[in-house]
Coordinates of C-alpha atoms in Angstrom, one line a residue:
M1 CA 165.6 86.6 145.8
N2 CA 168.0 86.9 142.8
S3 CA 167.1 82.9 142.0
T4 CA 163.2 84.0 142.5
S5 CA 163.5 86.8 139.9
T6 CA 165.5 84.8 137.3
T7 CA 162.9 82.3 137.6
L8 CA 159.9 84.6 137.1
E9 CA 161.5 86.7 134.5
P10 CA 160.6 84.3 131.6
I11 CA 157.1 84.1 132.9
L12 CA 156.8 87.8 133.0
D13 CA 158.4 88.3 129.7
F14 CA 156.0 85.9 128.3
L15 CA 152.8 87.7 129.6
A16 CA 154.2 91.2 128.6
R17 CA 154.5 89.7 125.1
T18 CA 150.9 88.3 124.9
L19 CA 149.6 91.5 126.4
T20 CA 151.2 93.4 123.7
T21 CA 150.1 90.8 121.1
V22 CA 146.6 91.2 122.4
E23 CA 146.7 94.8 122.5
T24 CA 148.0 95.1 118.8
T25 CA 145.3 92.6 117.6
F26 CA 142.7 94.6 119.6
N27 CA 143.8 98.0 118.3
K28 CA 143.4 96.5 114.7
L29 CA 139.6 95.9 115.3
P30 CA 137.1 98.5 114.2
G31 CA 135.9 100.6 116.7
S32 CA 138.5 99.6 119.3
A33 CA 139.5 103.2 120.0
V34 CA 136.1 104.1 120.9
I35 CA 136.0 101.0 123.4
Q36 CA 139.5 101.9 125.0
R37 CA 138.2 105.6 125.3
Y38 CA 135.0 104.5 126.9
V39 CA 136.9 102.1 129.5
R40 CA 139.3 104.6 130.2
S41 CA 136.7 107.4 131.2
S42 CA 134.5 104.7 133.0
H43 CA 137.4 103.4 135.0
Q44 CA 138.5 107.0 135.8
N45 CA 135.1 108.1 137.0
D46 CA 133.9 104.8 138.6
P47 CA 136.3 101.9 138.4
G48 CA 133.4 99.7 140.5
R49 CA 131.4 100.2 137.4
S50 CA 134.0 98.7 135.0
I51 CA 134.1 95.7 137.1
L52 CA 130.4 95.3 137.1
E53 CA 130.2 95.8 133.5
L54 CA 132.9 93.2 132.7
I55 CA 131.0 90.8 134.9
L56 CA 127.8 91.5 133.1
F57 CA 129.8 91.1 129.8
I58 CA 131.0 87.7 130.9
F59 CA 127.6 86.5 132.0
A60 CA 126.0 87.6 128.8
I61 CA 128.5 85.5 126.9
R62 CA 128.2 82.6 128.9
T63 CA 124.2 82.8 128.5
L64 CA 124.7 83.0 124.7
L65 CA 126.9 80.1 124.6
Q66 CA 125.0 78.0 127.1
S67 CA 122.9 75.0 125.7
R68 CA 119.1 75.5 125.3
T69 CA 118.1 72.1 125.6
R70 CA 119.6 69.9 128.6
A71 CA 118.8 66.1 128.5
D72 CA 118.9 66.3 132.3
K73 CA 116.4 64.7 135.0
N74 CA 114.4 68.1 134.7
F75 CA 112.2 66.6 131.8
I76 CA 109.5 64.4 132.3
K77 CA 109.3 61.4 130.2
F78 CA 105.9 60.2 128.9
S79 CA 104.8 57.1 127.3
D80 CA 103.1 57.0 124.2
K81 CA 99.9 56.0 125.6
E82 CA 100.2 59.0 128.1
V83 CA 100.9 61.5 125.4
D84 CA 98.0 60.2 123.7
E85 CA 95.7 60.8 126.7
L86 CA 97.0 64.2 127.2
V87 CA 96.2 65.3 123.6
D88 CA 92.8 63.8 123.7
E89 CA 92.1 65.7 126.9
W90 CA 93.4 69.0 125.4
T91 CA 90.8 71.4 124.6
P92 CA 91.9 74.3 122.4
E93 CA 90.5 77.8 123.3
P94 CA 88.3 79.4 120.6
L95 CA 89.6 82.0 118.3
A96 CA 86.6 83.9 118.4
Q97 CA 83.4 84.4 120.6
P98 CA 80.7 82.0 119.7
L99 CA 77.7 83.6 117.8
T100 CA 74.7 84.6 119.4
P101 CA 71.2 83.4 118.5
E102 CA 70.6 86.7 116.6
E103 CA 73.9 86.4 114.9
S104 CA 73.3 82.8 113.9
S105 CA 69.8 83.4 112.7
E106 CA 71.0 86.2 110.7
L107 CA 73.8 84.2 109.4
A108 CA 71.5 81.4 108.4
A109 CA 69.2 84.1 106.5
V110 CA 72.2 85.2 104.3
P111 CA 71.3 84.0 100.7
V112 CA 73.7 81.6 98.9
I113 CA 74.5 82.3 95.2
T114 CA 75.2 79.6 92.6
G115 CA 77.4 80.8 89.8
P116 CA 78.9 84.3 89.2
N117 CA 77.7 87.2 90.9
G118 CA 76.1 90.1 89.2
P119 CA 72.9 92.2 89.0
K120 CA 70.8 89.1 88.4
P121 CA 72.3 86.1 90.4
K122 CA 70.9 82.7 90.9
L123 CA 69.8 81.6 94.3
A124 CA 70.9 78.3 95.6
S125 CA 67.7 77.7 97.5
T126 CA 65.3 78.1 94.8
G127 CA 67.4 78.0 91.7
K128 CA 65.7 81.1 90.5
T129 CA 67.3 84.5 89.6
A130 CA 66.6 87.5 91.9
V131 CA 67.6 91.2 91.4
N132 CA 70.6 92.3 93.3
L133 CA 70.4 95.6 95.1
A134 CA 73.2 94.6 97.8
S135 CA 76.5 94.5 96.1
Y136 CA 78.5 97.7 95.1
N137 CA 78.2 96.8 91.3
F138 CA 77.5 100.5 90.7
T139 CA 78.6 100.8 87.1
G140 CA 77.8 97.1 86.1
L141 CA 81.4 96.2 85.4
A142 CA 81.2 92.8 87.4
G143 CA 80.9 90.1 84.8
N144 CA 81.9 92.4 81.9
E145 CA 83.1 89.9 79.2
E146 CA 85.8 92.2 78.0
I147 CA 87.3 92.6 81.2
K148 CA 87.1 88.9 82.2
E149 CA 89.0 87.9 79.0
R150 CA 91.5 90.4 79.5
A151 CA 92.0 89.1 83.2
V152 CA 92.4 85.5 82.0
E153 CA 95.3 86.5 79.5
V154 CA 97.0 88.4 82.5
L155 CA 96.5 85.3 84.7
R156 CA 98.0 83.1 82.3
K157 CA 101.0 85.5 81.8
Y158 CA 101.7 86.5 85.5
G159 CA 100.3 84.0 87.8
L160 CA 97.8 84.7 90.5
G161 CA 99.7 86.6 93.1
S162 CA 102.6 88.8 93.3
C163 CA 104.1 87.1 96.6
G164 CA 105.6 90.4 98.1
P165 CA 105.1 94.0 99.1
P166 CA 105.4 96.6 96.3
G167 CA 108.8 98.0 97.8
F168 CA 110.5 94.6 97.4
Y169 CA 109.4 92.3 94.3
G170 CA 105.9 92.9 94.6
T171 CA 105.5 95.7 91.9
L172 CA 104.8 94.6 88.1
D173 CA 104.4 96.7 85.3
V174 CA 100.8 96.4 85.1
H175 CA 100.7 97.9 88.6
M176 CA 102.6 101.1 87.5
E177 CA 100.2 101.6 84.5
L178 CA 97.2 101.4 86.8
E179 CA 98.8 103.9 88.9
R180 CA 99.4 106.2 85.9
D181 CA 95.8 105.5 84.6
I182 CA 94.2 106.5 87.9
A183 CA 96.3 109.5 88.2
D184 CA 95.4 110.5 84.4
F185 CA 91.9 109.8 85.0
L186 CA 91.7 111.9 88.1
G187 CA 94.0 114.8 86.7
T188 CA 96.7 114.5 89.2
E189 CA 100.5 114.4 89.3
A190 CA 100.7 110.7 90.5
A191 CA 98.9 108.1 92.5
I192 CA 99.8 105.1 94.8
L193 CA 98.0 101.9 94.8
Y194 CA 97.2 99.8 98.0
S195 CA 96.0 96.1 97.8
Q196 CA 93.4 96.4 100.2
G197 CA 90.4 98.9 100.2
F198 CA 90.0 99.0 104.0
S199 CA 93.6 99.5 104.8
T200 CA 94.4 102.3 102.2
I201 CA 92.8 105.4 104.2
S202 CA 93.8 103.8 107.5
S203 CA 97.2 103.8 106.2
V204 CA 97.2 107.2 104.4
I205 CA 96.6 109.1 107.5
P206 CA 99.2 108.1 109.9
A207 CA 101.6 108.3 106.9
F208 CA 101.3 112.1 107.3
C209 CA 99.8 112.7 110.5
K210 CA 102.0 112.1 113.6
R211 CA 101.9 112.8 117.4
G212 CA 101.3 116.6 118.0
D213 CA 99.6 117.3 114.6
I214 CA 96.1 118.5 114.4
I215 CA 93.5 116.4 112.8
V216 CA 89.8 117.8 112.5
A217 CA 87.3 115.2 111.4
D218 CA 84.0 114.7 110.7
R219 CA 81.9 112.8 113.3
G220 CA 80.3 110.6 110.5
V221 CA 83.3 109.0 109.2
N222 CA 83.8 105.6 108.4
F223 CA 85.3 103.0 110.5
A224 CA 88.8 102.8 108.3
I225 CA 89.1 106.3 108.9
Q226 CA 88.7 105.9 112.6
K227 CA 91.5 103.3 112.9
G228 CA 93.6 105.5 110.9
I229 CA 93.1 108.6 113.1
Q230 CA 93.9 106.3 116.2
I231 CA 97.0 105.0 114.6
S232 CA 98.3 108.4 114.1
R233 CA 98.0 109.6 117.7
S234 CA 97.5 112.9 116.6
T235 CA 95.4 115.6 118.5
V236 CA 91.8 115.2 117.1
R237 CA 88.9 117.7 117.0
W238 CA 85.7 116.4 115.7
F239 CA 83.0 118.9 113.7
D240 CA 79.2 117.9 113.5
H241 CA 78.4 115.5 110.8
N242 CA 78.5 117.1 107.2
D243 CA 78.2 120.7 108.8
L244 CA 80.6 122.9 107.2
K245 CA 79.6 125.7 109.7
S246 CA 80.7 123.6 112.6
L247 CA 83.9 122.9 110.9
E248 CA 84.8 126.5 110.7
E249 CA 83.9 126.8 114.3
V250 CA 86.1 124.2 115.2
L251 CA 89.1 125.5 113.1
E252 CA 88.7 129.0 114.7
S253 CA 88.6 127.2 118.2
V254 CA 91.9 125.3 117.4
E255 CA 93.6 128.3 116.5
K256 CA 92.3 130.1 119.5
E257 CA 93.7 127.4 121.7
R258 CA 97.1 127.4 119.9
K259 CA 97.5 131.1 120.7
K260 CA 96.4 131.0 124.2
R261 CA 98.9 128.5 125.2
R262 CA 101.5 129.7 122.6
G263 CA 102.1 126.5 121.1
P264 CA 104.0 126.2 117.9
L265 CA 102.3 125.9 114.4
T266 CA 102.1 122.2 113.4
R267 CA 100.6 120.4 110.6
R268 CA 96.9 120.4 110.4
F269 CA 94.3 118.3 108.5
I270 CA 90.9 118.1 107.5
V271 CA 89.7 114.3 107.4
T272 CA 86.2 113.8 105.8
E273 CA 84.4 111.7 103.1
G274 CA 82.9 112.5 99.7
I275 CA 79.7 110.4 100.1
F276 CA 79.5 109.1 103.7
E277 CA 79.4 105.3 103.8
K278 CA 77.3 105.5 106.8
D279 CA 74.4 107.2 105.5
G280 CA 75.2 108.2 102.1
A281 CA 75.2 112.3 102.7
M282 CA 77.4 114.2 100.3
V283 CA 79.9 117.1 101.3
D284 CA 79.7 120.3 99.7
L285 CA 83.4 120.1 98.1
P286 CA 83.7 123.6 96.8
K287 CA 82.8 125.3 100.0
L288 CA 85.1 122.6 101.9
I289 CA 87.9 123.5 99.6
D290 CA 87.3 127.3 100.3
I291 CA 87.5 126.9 104.4
K292 CA 90.5 124.6 103.7
F293 CA 92.3 127.4 101.9
K294 CA 91.2 130.1 104.5
H295 CA 92.5 128.5 107.4
K296 CA 95.5 126.7 105.9
Y297 CA 94.7 122.9 106.3
R298 CA 95.5 120.2 104.4
L299 CA 92.3 118.1 103.0
V300 CA 92.3 114.3 103.2
L301 CA 89.1 113.5 101.3
D302 CA 88.0 109.7 101.3
E303 CA 86.0 109.0 97.9
S304 CA 85.3 105.3 98.5
I305 CA 82.0 105.5 97.4
S306 CA 81.9 108.7 95.3
F307 CA 84.9 107.3 93.0
G308 CA 83.3 105.6 89.9
T309 CA 79.7 106.6 90.8
V310 CA 79.3 110.3 90.6
G311 CA 80.4 113.0 87.8
R312 CA 80.1 112.6 84.0
T313 CA 82.5 110.0 83.7
G314 CA 82.9 108.7 87.4
R315 CA 85.7 111.0 88.4
G316 CA 84.0 111.6 91.7
L317 CA 83.1 115.0 93.6
T318 CA 85.8 116.9 91.6
E319 CA 84.2 116.4 88.5
L320 CA 80.7 116.6 89.7
Y321 CA 81.4 120.3 91.4
N322 CA 84.0 120.8 88.7
V323 CA 86.9 121.3 91.0
P324 CA 90.4 120.4 90.1
A325 CA 91.7 117.5 91.8
S326 CA 94.8 119.3 92.5
K327 CA 93.2 121.3 95.3
V328 CA 92.8 118.1 97.3
D329 CA 95.9 117.2 99.0
M330 CA 95.3 113.6 99.5
L331 CA 92.5 112.4 97.5
V332 CA 91.9 108.5 98.3
G333 CA 89.7 106.0 96.5
S334 CA 88.3 102.6 96.4
V335 CA 89.3 100.4 93.4
A336 CA 86.9 97.7 94.9
N337 CA 84.1 99.7 95.1
G338 CA 84.5 102.0 92.0
L339 CA 86.1 99.6 89.4
N340 CA 84.8 96.3 90.9
S341 CA 88.4 95.2 91.4
C342 CA 90.3 95.3 94.7
G343 CA 92.3 97.6 96.7
G344 CA 92.5 101.3 96.8
F345 CA 94.6 104.4 96.0
C346 CA 95.7 107.7 97.1
A347 CA 96.2 110.4 94.3
G348 CA 97.8 113.9 94.6
S349 CA 101.2 115.5 94.0
Q350 CA 104.3 113.6 93.2
I351 CA 105.6 114.5 96.9
V352 CA 102.5 113.2 98.5
V353 CA 102.8 109.6 96.6
N354 CA 106.6 109.3 97.1
H355 CA 106.0 110.1 100.7
Q356 CA 103.9 107.0 101.2
R357 CA 106.0 104.7 99.3
I358 CA 108.2 104.4 102.3
N359 CA 105.7 105.6 105.0
G360 CA 102.5 103.8 104.0
L361 CA 102.2 100.9 106.4
S362 CA 100.0 99.0 104.1
F363 CA 102.1 99.7 101.1
V364 CA 105.3 98.8 102.6
F365 CA 104.3 95.5 104.7
S366 CA 101.2 94.1 102.5
A367 CA 101.6 91.9 99.3
S368 CA 100.7 93.9 96.2
M369 CA 97.2 93.0 94.4
P370 CA 97.2 90.2 91.8
A371 CA 98.1 91.3 88.4
L372 CA 94.7 90.0 87.0
L373 CA 92.9 92.6 89.3
S374 CA 95.3 95.4 88.4
V375 CA 94.5 95.1 84.6
A376 CA 90.8 94.5 85.5
A377 CA 90.7 98.0 87.2
S378 CA 92.6 99.7 84.2
E379 CA 90.0 98.1 81.8
G380 CA 87.5 99.6 84.1
I381 CA 88.7 103.0 83.8
N382 CA 88.7 102.8 80.0
V383 CA 85.1 101.3 80.2
L384 CA 84.2 104.5 82.0
R385 CA 86.1 106.9 79.8
S386 CA 84.6 105.4 76.6
T387 CA 81.0 104.9 77.8
P388 CA 80.0 107.8 80.0
S389 CA 76.2 106.7 79.4
I390 CA 76.6 104.1 82.2
L391 CA 76.8 107.0 84.8
A392 CA 73.8 108.4 83.2
T393 CA 72.0 105.3 83.6
L394 CA 73.2 104.9 87.4
Q395 CA 71.7 108.3 88.1
E396 CA 68.5 107.6 86.4
N397 CA 68.2 104.5 88.5
V398 CA 69.0 106.4 91.8
Q399 CA 66.1 108.8 90.9
A400 CA 63.7 106.2 90.1
A401 CA 64.3 104.7 93.4
R402 CA 64.1 107.7 95.3
A403 CA 60.9 108.7 93.5
I404 CA 59.2 105.7 94.9
L405 CA 60.9 105.5 98.4
D406 CA 60.4 109.3 99.1
K407 CA 56.9 109.0 99.3
L408 CA 56.8 106.6 102.1
D409 CA 55.9 108.0 105.5
C410 CA 57.2 105.2 107.6
I411 CA 60.9 105.8 106.7
T412 CA 63.6 108.4 106.4
I413 CA 66.3 108.5 104.0
P414 CA 69.4 110.7 105.0
S415 CA 71.4 109.9 101.7
H416 CA 71.9 112.4 99.1
P417 CA 69.5 112.5 95.9
A418 CA 72.8 111.6 93.8
S419 CA 74.2 109.0 96.3
P420 CA 74.5 105.4 94.6
I421 CA 73.9 104.1 98.1
I422 CA 70.6 104.7 99.8
H423 CA 70.3 104.2 103.5
I424 CA 66.6 103.7 105.0
Y425 CA 65.8 104.4 108.6
I426 CA 62.5 103.5 110.5
K427 CA 60.8 106.7 111.1
N428 CA 59.3 107.8 114.5
S429 CA 59.8 104.5 116.2
K430 CA 59.2 104.5 119.7
S431 CA 62.1 102.7 120.7
S432 CA 64.5 104.9 118.5
L433 CA 65.3 108.4 117.3
H434 CA 67.8 109.2 114.5
P435 CA 70.5 111.5 115.5
S436 CA 69.6 113.7 112.4
T437 CA 65.9 114.3 113.8
A438 CA 67.1 114.5 117.4
A439 CA 68.2 117.8 116.9
T440 CA 64.9 118.8 115.6
A441 CA 63.1 116.9 118.5
V442 CA 65.0 118.2 121.1
P443 CA 66.7 121.7 120.5
S444 CA 69.9 122.6 121.8
S445 CA 71.8 126.0 121.6
K446 CA 75.0 124.9 123.1
P447 CA 77.8 124.0 120.9
S448 CA 79.2 120.4 120.6
N449 CA 82.4 119.8 122.2
P450 CA 85.3 119.3 119.8
S451 CA 87.3 117.0 121.8
S452 CA 84.5 114.3 121.8
I453 CA 83.1 112.4 119.0
L454 CA 79.7 112.4 120.4
P455 CA 77.5 115.2 119.3
K456 CA 75.9 117.8 121.3
D457 CA 72.4 115.8 121.4
A458 CA 73.8 112.5 122.0
A459 CA 72.2 112.4 125.2
S460 CA 68.7 112.5 123.6
W461 CA 69.2 109.7 121.3
D462 CA 67.0 106.8 122.3
W463 CA 67.1 103.7 120.0
D464 CA 67.1 100.1 120.9
I465 CA 69.6 98.5 118.4
S466 CA 68.5 95.0 118.8
V467 CA 65.1 96.0 117.9
E468 CA 65.5 97.8 114.9
E469 CA 68.1 95.1 113.8
K470 CA 65.1 92.8 113.9
I471 CA 62.9 94.9 112.3
L472 CA 65.0 95.6 109.5
Q473 CA 66.0 92.1 108.9
D474 CA 62.3 91.1 108.7
V475 CA 62.3 93.5 105.6
V476 CA 65.2 92.1 104.2
D477 CA 63.6 88.6 104.4
E478 CA 60.2 89.6 103.0
A479 CA 62.1 91.2 100.0
L480 CA 64.2 88.1 99.2
S481 CA 61.1 86.0 99.4
Q482 CA 60.0 88.4 96.5
G483 CA 63.0 87.7 94.5
V484 CA 64.9 91.1 95.5
I485 CA 68.4 90.8 97.4
I486 CA 69.0 93.8 99.8
T487 CA 71.0 94.0 103.1
K488 CA 71.3 95.9 106.4
A489 CA 74.4 98.1 106.6
K490 CA 76.8 95.8 108.4
R491 CA 78.3 97.4 111.5
L492 CA 80.9 96.3 114.1
R493 CA 79.0 96.8 117.1
G494 CA 81.2 97.6 120.3
Q495 CA 84.2 98.4 118.0
E496 CA 83.3 101.9 116.5
M497 CA 83.6 105.0 118.3
V498 CA 79.7 105.8 117.8
E499 CA 77.2 103.3 117.3
A500 CA 75.7 103.8 114.1
R501 CA 71.9 103.7 113.6
P502 CA 70.4 100.2 112.1
S503 CA 69.7 100.9 108.5
I504 CA 68.8 99.0 105.2
R505 CA 71.2 100.1 102.6
L506 CA 70.4 99.9 98.8
A507 CA 73.2 99.7 96.2
M508 CA 72.1 101.0 92.8
T509 CA 73.6 99.9 89.6
S510 CA 73.6 100.6 85.9
A511 CA 73.4 97.0 85.0
L512 CA 69.7 97.3 85.5
T513 CA 67.2 99.0 83.4
R514 CA 64.9 101.8 85.1
K515 CA 61.9 99.7 84.6
E516 CA 63.8 96.7 86.5
T517 CA 65.0 99.3 89.2
E518 CA 61.5 100.5 89.7
A519 CA 60.2 97.1 90.0
A520 CA 62.7 95.9 92.5
V521 CA 62.4 99.2 94.3
K522 CA 58.7 98.6 94.8
V523 CA 59.2 95.1 96.0
V524 CA 61.2 96.8 99.0
K525 CA 58.5 99.3 99.4
N526 CA 56.0 96.7 99.8
A527 CA 58.2 94.8 102.1
L528 CA 58.7 98.0 104.4
V529 CA 55.0 98.6 104.5
K530 CA 54.2 95.3 105.4
V531 CA 56.7 94.8 108.2
L532 CA 56.0 98.2 109.8
G533 CA 52.5 97.8 109.2
R534 CA 52.4 95.0 111.6
R535 CA 54.2 97.0 114.3
R536 CA 51.4 99.5 114.2

C-alpha cells in the first residue's frame, strides 16, 4: 500500500501543479470570473446540464477545426468531356418573367433618341426633331450650357463616383454645399441628401415611424410612399384621396380608438404629397397644417413633383401658399425632378436631419451621388433664384395647355390647374369608370374604412385596364407620328396596393415657348379626338 502511494505521489503532485497553473492562467483571462460564476451556478442547479454544455462545446470546436473539403471517395470525378457536356446541357433560369405580347409591342413603340435629351430631341427613326412632353424637364435645366460646363470641371477634379456611402468615405464638400443650398433655399435649419429619388421617401418614413406608431396616409400616395409605410410596420390608417374632411374624421377615430382601449400615446404622423404623382392633384397645405397642429401630429410631405415647379422661385407649396417651411416636420423633395440631377432630399430641423444620418437606410447603405450631379443641382438652385421668370413661363405653358384640353368632352383631367404634370383619363368609357367620378355615379353615404386603402366606392369601379392601356397607347403613337413625344403614366401592375387608372401624362416645360406648347398640345388634342372617335 505504501509502495503504491509512493509511486503515485509524484504523478498526483504533477497533476496538482498542472491544475494550479491552468487555474492561474485561466484567472488571468478577461471575463474568466464570469465564466467561473456561471459554471458554479449551473453545476449546482443541474450538474447534467454542465456535462451536456461541455460536450456541445467540444463538438463545436471540433466542427470548426474540421476540414471543409475532403479529397475522399464521396466526390465524383468527371472527365473534361463530361464537364463540357454538362455545361452545354445546363439552362439557367431567367432573372425575370418573359415579356407579354402587349409589353413587347409597347417596348417596341418607345421612341429612340439620338444625341442629348431636351425639349426638342432628335428621333433615331426619322432623323427629325420632336417636341418632348414626356420628360420631367419642368424648368428647362436639362442641357443648360452653364450647368454642363460646371459639371465637366467637377468631373475632372473629383472623378465620376464617390465609391462609398455618405457615413463612411462617400461625403464630399460639394455634397455638404448642396445640403446647405437646399436648406437655405427652402428656409429650413438643415437638409440631408439621398442618392436616389425613389429611396428617399421610402427611407425617411421608416427612419421615424416604427412598430406601434400611427401613420395616417392619403389613399392616393405614390408607390415609393407605399413601400416606406410597409417597411415601417406602423399601424396605418387611410383617408380619402385629397379629402381633408376625411382626414379629420380619421384622426378623430384614431383618438377614440386609443381612449377606448386605454392605449398609450404614441408617435403619430400624417403622410401625403404636395402634388400627387398619380393624378396631379394638389393638397391644401395651409388647411393641412392647421389640422396637423390641432390633432398634434407630425407631417411628412412629399414634394417630389411640386419642388422646383410651383411658387415664384420654385420652392414648392410652402412658397405658393406663403407657409413657413418650418411648419412641415419632414419636407421631402426630388433633386432629380426639380433640378434635373439625381437623388432626393429631406429638409427640416437639425434634429430631424441628424436622426436620418444614422437611421436613414438609403443614406447609410447606398453610395452617395456623383459629385458632378451634386454641383449641377446647386447650379440649378442658383438658376431658379436668379431667374424667377422660368417659373412664370412654366405656369403660362400649363395654362395654355389646360385651355386647350379642358374643352375636350371625351376626356377628364383630375390634375390641379397649376400642376406641371397633366393626367388625361378617358371619359365615360363603357369599360371604365374613374374613381373620382364613381362617387357621383353611385352615391354612397357610408364612410370609408380607415383600415383599408380601398375607398368606400371601390366596388363600383368598373374599368378594363388592358383596354384603356391599348387605347391610350394608340394616342401616344398617333401623337409621335405627328412629332410630339408623350407617354402613358407608367405603373407597376400587381405590385401597388391599389391599381391606378391608366392615363396619359403630359409634362410641361418652360424650355418651350407658349406658341410651341400650344402647337404641341393641339397635336395631342387631335390625336385624342381621332383615336377616341374610332371607338364611337
